[in-house]
Amino acid sequence: MSPTPSTEQDKQQQQQQQTDNGATSLVCLDPKPETLESIFEYLKTEQQLTSIENEIDCEPLLKFKQTCEENQKGRNGNSGFDWVQFEECYQIIFNEYYTNTSEIIEQMNKCDERSKIWMEQYLTLDRDRSIARLDKSEAWISGKNAELDQMAEQFKKSIESIKKESKKF
């Protein structure tokens, strides 16, 4: 049994010896247990994680976080990770996510239906307007044709009267 390392340098030497001896498993030399804060600190330094403490807007997650913090401080007499509560929290969040996405999909379907109805109404209105424009154009053309027919009739009469008058001479 090896003596426990007393300084940081001793810890590093012991780790180096274990690596040199071909040990493949990582041995934790730190006697302090991990806490939520130490994990966040590690993630912040190693992964550039930003603070999320003020960004949690889900009630089950906030409750779970508070319980974890209380457990870490030993208030509840429970020092372990509460997997049951974590599972419940995860299930609640998943259900909320499913509900929210279902509502969004439902709203998208309603919008799609409204869009189709609006398009059909617009096309019907456009068709009705087109028919009205065509009817008006047809009436105008018919009126002009009637005027031209009258003028042609008058010209024919004028030409016949000119022919009759010219035969007299």
CSV table of C-alpha atoms in Angstrom, one decimal:
chain,number,residue,atom,x,y,z
A,1,MET,CA,0.0,0.0,0.0
A,2,SER,CA,1.5,3.3,-1.0
A,3,PRO,CA,1.4,6.4,1.2
A,4,THR,CA,-1.1,9.1,0.3
A,5,PRO,CA,0.4,12.0,-1.6
A,6,SER,CA,0.7,15.2,0.5
A,7,THR,CA,1.5,17.7,-2.2
A,8,GLU,CA,0.5,18.4,-5.7
A,9,GLN,CA,4.0,17.4,-6.9
A,10,ASP,CA,3.7,14.0,-5.1
A,11,LYS,CA,0.3,13.5,-6.8
A,12,GLN,CA,1.8,14.2,-10.2
A,13,GLN,CA,4.7,11.8,-9.6
A,14,GLN,CA,2.3,9.0,-8.5
A,15,GLN,CA,0.2,9.5,-11.6
A,16,GLN,CA,3.3,9.4,-13.8
A,17,GLN,CA,4.4,6.2,-12.1
A,18,GLN,CA,1.0,4.6,-12.7
A,19,THR,CA,1.1,5.6,-16.3
A,20,ASP,CA,4.7,4.3,-16.6
A,21,ASN,CA,3.7,1.0,-15.1
A,22,GLY,CA,1.2,0.4,-17.9
A,23,ALA,CA,-1.9,1.1,-15.8
A,24,THR,CA,-4.7,2.0,-18.2
A,25,SER,CA,-7.3,3.0,-15.7
A,26,LEU,CA,-7.5,6.5,-14.4
A,27,VAL,CA,-7.2,6.6,-10.6
A,28,CYS,CA,-8.6,9.6,-8.8
A,29,LEU,CA,-6.0,10.9,-6.4
A,30,ASP,CA,-8.1,13.8,-5.1
A,31,PRO,CA,-9.6,12.9,-1.7
A,32,LYS,CA,-12.4,15.5,-2.1
A,33,PRO,CA,-15.7,14.3,-3.7
A,34,GLU,CA,-16.9,16.1,-6.8
A,35,THR,CA,-19.6,18.7,-6.2
A,36,LEU,CA,-21.9,20.4,-8.6
A,37,GLU,CA,-19.8,23.6,-8.4
A,38,SER,CA,-16.6,21.7,-9.1
A,39,ILE,CA,-18.1,20.1,-12.2
A,40,PHE,CA,-19.3,23.5,-13.4
A,41,GLU,CA,-15.9,24.9,-12.7
A,42,TYR,CA,-14.2,22.2,-14.7
A,43,LEU,CA,-16.7,22.6,-17.6
A,44,LYS,CA,-16.1,26.4,-17.5
A,45,THR,CA,-12.4,26.0,-17.7
A,46,GLU,CA,-12.2,23.1,-20.1
A,47,GLN,CA,-15.1,23.6,-22.4
A,48,GLN,CA,-15.7,27.4,-22.1
A,49,LEU,CA,-19.1,26.8,-20.6
A,50,THR,CA,-21.0,29.9,-19.7
A,51,SER,CA,-23.0,30.2,-16.5
A,52,ILE,CA,-26.4,28.7,-16.8
A,53,GLU,CA,-27.6,29.4,-13.2
A,54,ASN,CA,-29.8,32.3,-14.2
A,55,GLU,CA,-30.9,30.8,-17.5
A,56,ILE,CA,-33.0,27.9,-16.2
A,57,ASP,CA,-36.6,28.7,-16.9
A,58,CYS,CA,-38.1,25.3,-16.3
A,59,GLU,CA,-39.6,24.7,-12.9
A,60,PRO,CA,-38.7,21.0,-12.6
A,61,LEU,CA,-35.1,21.7,-13.5
A,62,LEU,CA,-35.0,24.5,-10.9
A,63,LYS,CA,-36.4,22.2,-8.3
A,64,PHE,CA,-34.0,19.4,-9.2
A,65,LYS,CA,-31.0,21.9,-9.1
A,66,GLN,CA,-32.1,23.1,-5.6
A,67,THR,CA,-32.4,19.5,-4.4
A,68,CYS,CA,-28.9,18.6,-5.8
A,69,GLU,CA,-27.5,21.7,-4.1
A,70,GLU,CA,-29.1,20.8,-0.8
A,71,ASN,CA,-27.8,17.2,-1.1
A,72,GLN,CA,-24.3,18.5,-1.8
A,73,LYS,CA,-24.5,20.6,1.3
A,74,GLY,CA,-25.8,17.7,3.4
A,75,ARG,CA,-29.1,19.4,4.4
A,76,ASN,CA,-31.2,16.4,3.6
A,77,GLY,CA,-28.9,13.8,5.0
A,78,ASN,CA,-28.6,12.4,1.5
A,79,SER,CA,-25.2,12.8,-0.2
A,80,GLY,CA,-25.9,10.8,-3.4
A,81,PHE,CA,-27.3,11.8,-6.7
A,82,ASP,CA,-31.1,11.4,-6.8
A,83,TRP,CA,-31.6,9.5,-10.0
A,84,VAL,CA,-35.4,9.0,-9.4
A,85,GLN,CA,-35.9,12.8,-9.2
A,86,PHE,CA,-33.7,13.2,-12.2
A,87,GLU,CA,-35.8,10.7,-14.2
A,88,GLU,CA,-39.0,12.5,-13.1
A,89,CYS,CA,-37.5,15.9,-14.0
A,90,TYR,CA,-36.4,14.5,-17.4
A,91,GLN,CA,-39.8,13.0,-18.0
A,92,ILE,CA,-41.6,16.3,-17.1
A,93,ILE,CA,-39.3,18.2,-19.4
A,94,PHE,CA,-39.8,15.7,-22.2
A,95,ASN,CA,-43.6,15.9,-21.8
A,96,GLU,CA,-43.5,19.7,-21.9
A,97,TYR,CA,-41.3,19.5,-25.0
A,98,TYR,CA,-43.7,17.1,-26.6
A,99,THR,CA,-46.7,19.2,-25.7
A,100,ASN,CA,-45.1,22.4,-27.0
A,101,THR,CA,-44.0,20.8,-30.2
A,102,SER,CA,-47.4,19.2,-30.7
A,103,GLU,CA,-49.0,22.6,-30.2
A,104,ILE,CA,-46.6,24.2,-32.7
A,105,ILE,CA,-47.4,21.5,-35.2
A,106,GLU,CA,-51.1,21.9,-34.7
A,107,GLN,CA,-50.8,25.7,-35.2
A,108,MET,CA,-48.8,25.1,-38.3
A,109,ASN,CA,-51.5,22.8,-39.7
A,110,LYS,CA,-54.2,25.4,-38.9
A,111,CYS,CA,-52.1,28.1,-40.6
A,112,ASP,CA,-51.7,25.8,-43.6
A,113,GLU,CA,-55.5,25.1,-43.7
A,114,ARG,CA,-56.2,28.9,-43.4
A,115,SER,CA,-53.7,29.6,-46.2
A,116,LYS,CA,-55.4,27.1,-48.5
A,117,ILE,CA,-58.9,28.5,-47.7
A,118,TRP,CA,-57.6,32.0,-48.3
A,119,MET,CA,-56.0,31.0,-51.6
A,120,GLU,CA,-59.2,29.3,-52.7
A,121,GLN,CA,-61.3,32.4,-51.8
A,122,TYR,CA,-58.8,34.7,-53.5
A,123,LEU,CA,-58.8,32.6,-56.6
A,124,THR,CA,-62.6,32.5,-56.6
A,125,LEU,CA,-62.7,36.3,-56.1
A,126,ASP,CA,-60.1,36.8,-58.8
A,127,ARG,CA,-62.1,34.5,-61.2
A,128,ASP,CA,-65.3,36.5,-60.4
A,129,ARG,CA,-63.5,39.7,-61.1
A,130,SER,CA,-62.1,38.3,-64.3
A,131,ILE,CA,-65.6,37.2,-65.4
A,132,ALA,CA,-67.0,40.7,-64.6
A,133,ARG,CA,-64.2,42.3,-66.6
A,134,LEU,CA,-64.7,40.0,-69.5
A,135,ASP,CA,-68.5,40.6,-69.4
A,136,LYS,CA,-67.9,44.4,-69.4
A,137,SER,CA,-65.4,44.2,-72.2
A,138,GLU,CA,-67.8,42.0,-74.2
A,139,ALA,CA,-70.6,44.5,-73.7
A,140,TRP,CA,-68.4,47.4,-74.7
A,141,ILE,CA,-67.3,45.5,-77.9
A,142,SER,CA,-70.9,44.6,-78.7
A,143,GLY,CA,-71.9,48.3,-78.3
A,144,LYS,CA,-69.1,49.4,-80.6
A,145,ASN,CA,-70.1,46.7,-83.1
A,146,ALA,CA,-73.7,48.0,-83.0
A,147,GLU,CA,-72.5,51.5,-83.6
A,148,LEU,CA,-70.3,50.3,-86.5
A,149,ASP,CA,-73.2,48.4,-88.0
A,150,GLN,CA,-75.4,51.5,-87.8
A,151,MET,CA,-72.6,53.6,-89.5
A,152,ALA,CA,-72.2,50.9,-92.1
A,153,GLU,CA,-75.9,50.9,-92.8
A,154,GLN,CA,-75.9,54.7,-93.1
A,155,PHE,CA,-72.9,54.6,-95.4
A,156,LYS,CA,-74.8,52.0,-97.6
A,157,LYS,CA,-77.8,54.2,-97.7
A,158,SER,CA,-75.7,57.2,-98.6
A,159,ILE,CA,-73.9,55.3,-101.3
A,160,GLU,CA,-77.2,54.0,-102.8
A,161,SER,CA,-78.7,57.5,-102.7
A,162,ILE,CA,-75.5,58.8,-104.4
A,163,LYS,CA,-75.8,56.1,-107.0
A,164,LYS,CA,-79.4,57.0,-107.7
A,165,GLU,CA,-78.6,60.6,-108.0
A,166,SER,CA,-75.7,59.9,-110.3
A,167,LYS,CA,-77.9,57.8,-112.6
A,168,LYS,CA,-80.2,60.7,-113.1
A,169,PHE,CA,-77.4,62.6,-114.7
